[in-house]
Coordinates of C-alpha atoms and ligand atoms in Angstrom, one line a residue:
M1 CA -0.2 0.1 -0.1
T2 CA 1.2 3.4 -0.7
L3 CA 1.2 6.0 2.0
V4 CA -1.7 7.6 0.4
D5 CA -3.7 4.5 0.5
R6 CA -2.8 4.4 3.9
D7 CA -3.8 8.1 4.6
L8 CA -6.8 7.6 2.7
K9 CA -7.8 4.6 5.1
V10 CA -7.0 6.5 8.6
I11 CA -6.9 10.0 8.3
W12 CA -9.3 12.8 8.6
H13 CA -7.7 16.1 7.0
P14 CA -8.1 19.9 8.4
Y15 CA -10.6 22.1 6.3
T16 CA -10.7 19.4 3.7
Q17 CA -14.2 17.9 2.2
M18 CA -12.9 14.4 2.2
K19 CA -15.4 13.0 -0.2
I20 CA -14.4 15.1 -3.0
A21 CA -10.9 16.0 -1.9
S22 CA -7.9 15.3 -4.2
P23 CA -5.4 12.9 -2.4
P24 CA -2.9 14.5 -0.4
I25 CA 0.5 14.7 -1.6
P26 CA 3.3 12.8 0.4
I27 CA 5.7 15.1 1.5
V28 CA 9.0 13.3 2.5
R29 CA 11.4 16.5 3.4
G30 CA 11.8 20.2 3.5
E31 CA 14.7 22.5 2.9
G32 CA 14.7 26.3 2.5
T33 CA 11.6 27.6 0.8
C34 CA 11.0 23.9 -0.5
L35 CA 9.0 20.9 0.3
F36 CA 10.2 17.6 -1.6
D37 CA 7.4 14.8 -2.3
E38 CA 7.8 11.1 -2.6
D39 CA 9.0 11.2 -6.3
G40 CA 11.4 14.1 -5.9
K41 CA 9.2 16.6 -7.0
K42 CA 9.9 20.2 -5.5
Y43 CA 7.1 22.7 -4.4
I44 CA 8.1 26.3 -3.4
D45 CA 5.8 26.7 -0.2
A46 CA 4.9 30.3 -1.0
I47 CA 2.3 30.3 1.7
S48 CA 4.7 29.3 4.4
S49 CA 2.9 26.1 5.2
W50 CA -0.2 27.7 6.5
W51 CA 1.6 30.9 7.4
V52 CA 3.8 29.7 10.0
N53 CA 7.2 29.1 8.7
I54 CA 9.7 32.1 8.3
H55 CA 13.1 30.9 8.3
G56 CA 12.5 28.0 5.9
H57 CA 12.0 24.2 6.3
A58 CA 14.3 21.9 8.4
H59 CA 16.2 24.9 8.9
P60 CA 19.6 23.4 10.5
Y61 CA 20.0 26.0 13.1
I62 CA 16.8 25.1 14.7
A63 CA 16.7 21.6 14.5
K64 CA 19.9 21.8 16.7
K65 CA 18.8 23.5 19.1
V66 CA 15.6 21.3 19.2
S67 CA 17.6 18.1 19.4
E68 CA 19.8 19.6 22.0
Q69 CA 17.2 20.4 24.1
L70 CA 15.5 16.9 23.6
F71 CA 18.1 15.5 25.5
K72 CA 18.4 17.9 28.2
L73 CA 14.9 18.4 29.2
E74 CA 11.7 17.1 27.1
H75 CA 9.2 18.6 29.6
A76 CA 7.9 19.6 33.0
I77 CA 4.9 20.7 34.7
F78 CA 5.0 24.4 34.6
A79 CA 2.8 24.9 37.7
G80 CA 4.9 25.2 40.5
F81 CA 8.1 24.6 38.6
T82 CA 9.8 26.8 35.9
H83 CA 12.7 26.1 33.1
E84 CA 15.4 28.3 31.6
G85 CA 13.9 28.3 28.2
A86 CA 10.4 29.7 29.1
V87 CA 12.1 32.2 31.2
E88 CA 14.7 33.3 28.5
L89 CA 11.9 33.2 25.8
A90 CA 9.9 35.8 27.7
E91 CA 12.6 38.0 28.7
R92 CA 13.6 38.3 25.0
L93 CA 10.2 38.7 23.5
L94 CA 9.0 40.8 26.3
S95 CA 12.3 43.4 25.4
I96 CA 11.1 43.5 21.7
L97 CA 7.2 44.0 22.0
P98 CA 5.5 47.4 22.7
A99 CA 6.8 48.4 26.0
N100 CA 3.5 48.0 28.0
Q101 CA 3.6 44.2 27.6
Q102 CA 5.0 42.8 30.9
K103 CA 3.9 39.3 31.6
A104 CA 3.8 36.2 29.4
F105 CA 1.2 33.3 29.6
Y106 CA 2.1 29.9 27.6
S107 CA -0.4 28.0 25.7
D108 CA -0.5 25.4 22.9
D109 CA -1.3 27.2 19.6
G110 CA -2.9 30.6 18.1
S111 CA -6.7 29.6 19.1
T112 CA -5.7 29.1 22.8
A113 CA -3.4 32.1 23.0
V114 CA -6.6 33.9 21.8
E115 CA -8.7 32.2 24.4
V116 CA -6.2 33.1 27.1
G117 CA -6.5 36.6 26.1
I118 CA -10.4 36.6 26.1
K119 CA -10.3 35.2 29.5
M120 CA -7.8 37.4 31.0
C121 CA -10.2 40.2 30.0
L122 CA -13.5 39.0 30.9
Q123 CA -11.9 38.2 34.3
Y124 CA -10.0 41.3 34.6
W125 CA -13.3 43.0 34.9
H126 CA -15.1 40.0 37.2
N127 CA -12.2 40.4 39.4
K128 CA -12.9 44.3 39.4
G129 CA -16.4 43.4 40.2
E130 CA -17.6 45.3 37.1
G131 CA -20.0 43.8 35.1
R132 CA -18.2 44.3 31.6
N133 CA -18.8 41.1 29.3
K134 CA -19.3 42.4 25.9
I135 CA -16.7 41.6 23.3
L136 CA -16.1 43.8 20.3
A137 CA -14.6 42.2 17.1
F138 CA -14.2 43.1 13.5
K139 CA -16.5 41.6 11.2
N140 CA -15.1 38.8 9.0
A141 CA -12.4 38.5 11.8
Y142 CA -10.8 35.2 12.1
H143 CA -9.1 34.3 15.8
G144 CA -9.2 30.4 15.4
D145 CA -11.5 27.4 15.9
T146 CA -12.0 26.3 19.5
F147 CA -15.1 27.9 20.7
G148 CA -14.3 31.2 22.3
A149 CA -12.2 31.8 19.3
M150 CA -15.0 30.9 16.9
A151 CA -17.4 33.1 18.8
V152 CA -15.0 36.4 18.1
S153 CA -14.7 35.3 14.7
G154 CA -17.2 36.3 12.0
R155 CA -20.1 34.2 11.3
S156 CA -19.5 32.5 8.3
A157 CA -19.6 28.9 6.8
F158 CA -16.6 28.1 9.1
T159 CA -19.0 28.5 12.3
A160 CA -22.5 28.0 10.8
A161 CA -23.2 24.6 12.6
F162 CA -22.5 26.0 16.1
D163 CA -23.9 29.6 15.5
S164 CA -26.6 28.8 18.2
L165 CA -24.0 28.1 20.8
L166 CA -21.5 30.8 20.1
F167 CA -21.6 33.8 22.7
E168 CA -23.1 37.0 21.3
V169 CA -20.4 39.5 19.8
E170 CA -20.6 43.3 18.8
F171 CA -19.1 43.2 15.5
I172 CA -17.8 46.3 13.8
D173 CA -16.7 47.5 10.4
L174 CA -12.8 47.8 9.8
P175 CA -12.3 51.3 10.1
N176 CA -11.9 54.2 7.3
I177 CA -11.8 57.5 6.7
S178 CA -15.5 57.6 6.3
N179 CA -16.9 55.3 9.4
I180 CA -14.2 56.2 11.8
N181 CA -16.5 58.6 13.8
A182 CA -19.5 56.2 13.4
L183 CA -17.4 53.6 14.8
K184 CA -16.2 55.5 17.8
S185 CA -19.9 56.6 18.3
Q186 CA -20.9 52.6 18.3
I187 CA -18.0 51.8 20.7
S188 CA -19.2 54.8 23.0
S189 CA -22.8 53.4 23.0
L190 CA -21.7 50.3 24.6
K191 CA -20.1 52.1 27.4
S192 CA -20.0 50.4 30.9
Q193 CA -20.5 47.1 28.9
A194 CA -17.5 46.9 26.7
A195 CA -15.2 44.3 28.2
C196 CA -12.6 44.2 25.2
F197 CA -12.1 44.6 21.8
I198 CA -10.1 41.9 19.6
F199 CA -8.5 42.4 16.3
E200 CA -6.3 41.4 13.8
P201 CA -3.8 44.3 13.2
L202 CA -3.5 45.1 9.8
V203 CA -4.2 42.4 8.1
Q204 CA -7.3 40.2 8.5
G205 CA -5.7 36.7 7.0
T206 CA -8.4 34.3 6.8
A207 CA -11.1 37.0 5.2
G208 CA -8.9 37.1 2.3
M209 CA -5.8 39.1 3.2
V210 CA -8.1 42.3 3.8
M211 CA -6.0 45.0 4.7
Y212 CA -6.8 48.1 6.5
E213 CA -4.8 51.4 7.4
A214 CA -3.0 51.7 10.8
E215 CA -3.9 55.5 11.1
F216 CA -7.6 54.3 11.7
L217 CA -6.6 51.3 13.7
N218 CA -4.8 53.8 16.0
Q219 CA -7.8 56.2 15.8
L220 CA -10.1 52.8 17.1
M221 CA -7.5 52.0 19.6
K222 CA -6.8 55.3 21.5
H223 CA -11.2 55.8 21.6
C224 CA -11.3 52.3 23.3
R225 CA -8.5 53.4 25.6
E226 CA -10.5 56.9 26.2
E227 CA -13.8 54.4 26.9
G228 CA -12.0 51.7 29.2
V229 CA -12.3 49.1 26.6
L230 CA -9.5 46.6 27.0
M231 CA -7.5 45.4 23.8
I232 CA -6.3 42.2 22.5
A233 CA -4.2 42.4 19.5
D234 CA -4.3 39.0 17.9
E235 CA -0.9 38.8 16.1
V236 CA -0.6 35.1 15.5
F237 CA -0.3 35.5 11.7
T238 CA 0.7 39.0 11.6
G239 CA 3.8 38.5 14.4
F240 CA 7.6 38.1 13.3
G241 CA 7.7 40.4 10.4
R242 CA 5.1 39.8 8.2
T243 CA 3.6 43.4 7.7
G244 CA 7.4 44.8 7.4
K245 CA 7.8 45.3 11.2
P246 CA 8.6 43.1 13.7
F247 CA 4.9 43.0 15.0
A248 CA 1.9 44.8 13.1
C249 CA 1.6 46.9 16.5
N250 CA 4.8 48.4 15.9
H251 CA 2.9 50.5 13.0
V252 CA 0.7 52.3 15.3
D253 CA 1.4 54.5 18.6
E254 CA -1.5 53.3 20.9
Q255 CA -0.7 49.9 22.3
P256 CA -3.0 47.0 23.0
D257 CA -3.4 45.4 26.5
I258 CA -3.2 41.8 25.5
M259 CA -1.4 40.3 22.4
C260 CA -1.5 37.0 21.2
F261 CA 1.4 34.9 19.2
S262 CA 1.8 31.2 17.7
K263 CA 2.4 30.4 13.9
G264 CA 6.0 32.1 13.4
L265 CA 6.5 32.2 17.1
T266 CA 8.7 28.9 16.7
G267 CA 9.6 29.5 13.1
G268 CA 6.8 27.2 12.1
T269 CA 8.9 24.2 13.7
M270 CA 5.9 23.0 16.2
A271 CA 3.0 24.3 18.1
L272 CA 3.3 27.0 20.5
G273 CA 1.3 29.9 22.1
L274 CA 1.7 32.8 24.0
T275 CA -0.3 35.5 25.4
T276 CA 1.4 38.6 26.8
C277 CA -0.3 41.3 28.8
T278 CA 0.4 44.4 30.5
L279 CA 1.0 45.0 34.4
K280 CA -2.7 46.3 34.9
I281 CA -4.0 43.2 33.9
Y282 CA -1.5 41.0 35.7
E283 CA -2.1 43.0 38.8
A284 CA -6.1 42.3 38.5
F285 CA -5.6 38.9 39.3
L286 CA -3.3 39.4 42.2
S287 CA -5.2 38.7 45.6
D288 CA -5.3 36.9 49.0
S289 CA -8.2 35.2 47.5
R290 CA -7.2 32.1 45.4
L291 CA -11.0 32.9 43.4
K292 CA -9.1 35.5 41.4
T293 CA -6.6 33.0 40.0
L294 CA -6.5 33.0 36.2
F295 CA -7.9 29.2 36.2
H296 CA -6.3 28.2 32.7
G297 CA -3.4 26.2 31.7
H298 CA -2.8 23.1 29.4
S299 CA -0.4 19.9 29.6
F300 CA 2.1 21.1 27.4
T301 CA 2.3 24.6 28.8
A302 CA 5.6 26.3 28.0
N303 CA 7.1 22.9 26.7
P304 CA 10.9 23.2 26.9
V305 CA 11.4 21.9 23.6
A306 CA 9.0 24.5 21.8
C307 CA 10.5 27.1 23.7
A308 CA 13.7 26.0 22.3
A309 CA 12.6 26.0 18.9
A310 CA 11.0 29.5 19.5
L311 CA 14.8 31.0 21.1
A312 CA 16.5 29.5 18.0
S313 CA 14.0 31.0 15.7
L314 CA 14.1 34.2 17.6
D315 CA 17.9 34.1 17.1
L316 CA 17.6 34.1 13.3
F317 CA 14.9 36.8 13.5
M318 CA 16.8 39.1 15.0
E319 CA 20.0 38.6 12.3
A320 CA 20.2 41.8 10.5
A321 CA 20.0 39.6 7.0
T322 CA 16.5 38.6 8.2
D323 CA 15.4 42.2 8.0
E324 CA 17.1 42.5 4.8
S325 CA 15.2 39.5 3.6
I326 CA 12.0 40.9 4.6
K327 CA 12.8 44.5 2.8
R328 CA 13.8 42.7 -0.3
I329 CA 10.6 40.5 -0.4
E330 CA 8.4 43.8 0.2
T331 CA 10.6 45.5 -2.5
S332 CA 10.1 42.7 -5.0
H333 CA 6.1 42.3 -4.4
H334 CA 5.8 46.2 -4.8
Q335 CA 7.3 45.7 -8.1
F336 CA 5.2 42.9 -9.4
K337 CA 2.3 44.6 -7.8
L338 CA 2.9 47.7 -9.9
K339 CA 3.6 45.6 -13.2
I340 CA 0.2 43.7 -13.2
K341 CA -2.2 45.7 -11.5
D342 CA -4.0 46.9 -14.8
H343 CA -4.2 43.1 -15.9
P344 CA -7.7 42.9 -16.9
K345 CA -7.9 39.6 -14.5
V346 CA -6.8 41.5 -11.5
K347 CA -9.7 42.8 -9.5
T348 CA -7.5 44.4 -7.0
I349 CA -3.9 43.8 -5.8
R350 CA -2.8 44.9 -2.3
Q351 CA 0.4 44.5 0.0
T352 CA 1.4 44.9 3.5
G353 CA 4.9 43.9 3.9
T354 CA 5.9 40.8 2.7
I355 CA 2.2 39.8 2.1
L356 CA 0.7 40.3 -1.5
A357 CA -2.9 39.3 -2.3
L358 CA -4.3 39.4 -5.8
E359 CA -7.9 39.3 -6.0
W360 CA -9.3 37.5 -9.5
Q361 CA -11.6 39.1 -11.5
T362 CA -14.5 36.4 -11.5
G363 CA -17.9 38.5 -12.7
N364 CA -20.8 37.1 -10.3
D365 CA -21.0 33.3 -11.1
T366 CA -20.8 31.5 -7.7
S367 CA -20.4 28.1 -9.3
Y368 CA -17.1 29.7 -11.5
F369 CA -16.2 31.1 -8.3
S370 CA -15.8 28.0 -6.8
S371 CA -14.3 26.0 -9.3
L372 CA -11.9 28.9 -10.1
R373 CA -10.1 28.3 -6.8
D374 CA -9.5 24.9 -7.3
T375 CA -8.3 25.4 -10.7
L376 CA -5.7 27.8 -9.5
Y377 CA -4.7 25.7 -6.8
N378 CA -4.2 22.8 -9.4
Y379 CA -2.5 25.3 -11.5
F380 CA 0.3 26.4 -9.4
L381 CA 0.8 22.9 -7.6
A382 CA 1.5 21.7 -11.4
A383 CA 3.9 24.2 -11.7
G384 CA 5.8 23.3 -8.1
I385 CA 4.3 26.2 -6.3
I386 CA 2.1 25.8 -3.2
L387 CA -0.4 28.7 -3.4
R388 CA -3.7 27.9 -1.7
P389 CA -6.2 30.6 -2.8
L390 CA -8.7 31.7 -0.3
G391 CA -12.0 31.7 -2.9
N392 CA -10.6 34.0 -5.8
I393 CA -7.9 35.5 -3.8
I394 CA -4.3 34.4 -4.2
Y395 CA -1.5 35.5 -2.1
I396 CA 2.1 34.7 -1.5
L397 CA 3.4 34.9 1.7
P398 CA 6.6 33.0 1.7
P399 CA 9.5 32.3 4.2
Y400 CA 11.8 35.4 4.4
C401 CA 14.8 32.8 3.1
I402 CA 13.1 32.9 -0.2
T403 CA 15.3 33.6 -2.8
D404 CA 14.8 36.2 -5.6
A405 CA 14.9 33.7 -8.4
E406 CA 12.1 31.6 -6.7
L407 CA 10.3 34.9 -6.4
T408 CA 10.6 35.7 -9.9
Y409 CA 9.2 31.9 -10.7
I410 CA 6.3 32.5 -8.7
Y411 CA 5.5 35.9 -10.3
S412 CA 5.9 34.5 -14.1
K413 CA 3.9 31.7 -13.2
I414 CA 1.0 34.1 -11.8
E415 CA 1.5 36.2 -15.0
Q416 CA 1.2 33.4 -17.0
A417 CA -2.1 32.3 -15.2
L418 CA -3.6 35.5 -15.7
D419 CA -3.3 35.2 -19.2
E420 CA -4.0 31.6 -19.4
I421 CA -6.9 31.1 -17.4
Ligands
PLP1 C1 -4.4 31.1 12.5 C2 -4.8 32.2 13.2 C3 -5.2 31.7 14.9 C4 -5.5 30.6 15.0 O1 -4.2 30.0 15.2 P1 -4.0 28.2 15.3 O2 -2.7 27.8 15.6 O3 -4.6 27.8 13.9 O4 -5.2 27.7 16.4 C5 -6.0 32.9 15.4 N1 -5.8 34.1 14.8 C6 -5.4 34.4 13.7 C7 -5.0 35.9 13.6 C8 -4.9 33.5 12.7 O5 -4.6 33.6 11.7

């Protein structure tokens, strides 16, 4: 039996309609920007394996650090005990995050990092004896697949089966020059009910790489601050250089109370979630009463191997060469954008930092719409490029080690697709 046959017998894949999906491609190794299948066929991973990879696959430096850690300490309970990796990672990350971030809480992945952030906010008000429990979020947001994270995400096909069980959230539009004042009024009208506002800063990934301006986010955040509404910046996707700066919140002056990280945190090596917060949040849980404790924790909280991967990834992230690569990708994307923006098949093309998204002109035919997604996906796969369109939106989101030659190849295949499909 081939690996694919064995897979089809026992595996249920994520976000996959198992009845009609093509069989999965068996990957045997990764190197740099590329993944290689059983037959030795090479794929440029232009979406960083679901947005997690930042330094390339099977990076030897990360592999070495992870391997060394495995021989020292694989795991230890993190309640009542601590270890070097967890402390060093918190120290080093807090030193590069916005200055108000002072405490680090570990979890397992992006969804759990968000759950922790929401619970911190709601219990903050509970501990203070104030009845604020309304959460604000952007329409079409995506914050993860666990129940709390789903509840603060836009209602969509993803959530339809669960909508009746998701707690109520006040959804607001993305801010722009014409609606910013109305949004402020909307927030003010909730006044003493509004507990917190959770948002994906600058780019809504899952919504289709929807981008909005830092200036209006900043205004919205300032208004939340004035109204006493706590802010959670979900940087699970935008963190670690994606938007051209280390964190998307580096584009705004006002700072969130809480930040969530995962995906690029370990360089894409393994799962790890992190929620950071201000002293103001942290101190609301300090009490002689144990009832004010944050009762949350996962079996693998602050797993030392995951922390070792994150520390190694951070070493690479802090190298000047990484910043140069980010700038190089930004410039390169920008030039490509200028080159093809007027192509008749390009409905819109937008960029934030290393993220380039192209909306394909479809007309209104929805069946065509869905078949276009598969057509594009298969077209690029055949060309040895992994681009996983969100509907009619294709986006390039490469590991920072991508070479100019690889970028040029991807651009040329997109141009070819624009002419041929
Ligand atoms: C991917 C993502 C999450 C969820 O992270 P998982 O690790 O998949 O649970 C949360 N928020 C944002 C903005 C994301 O892009």
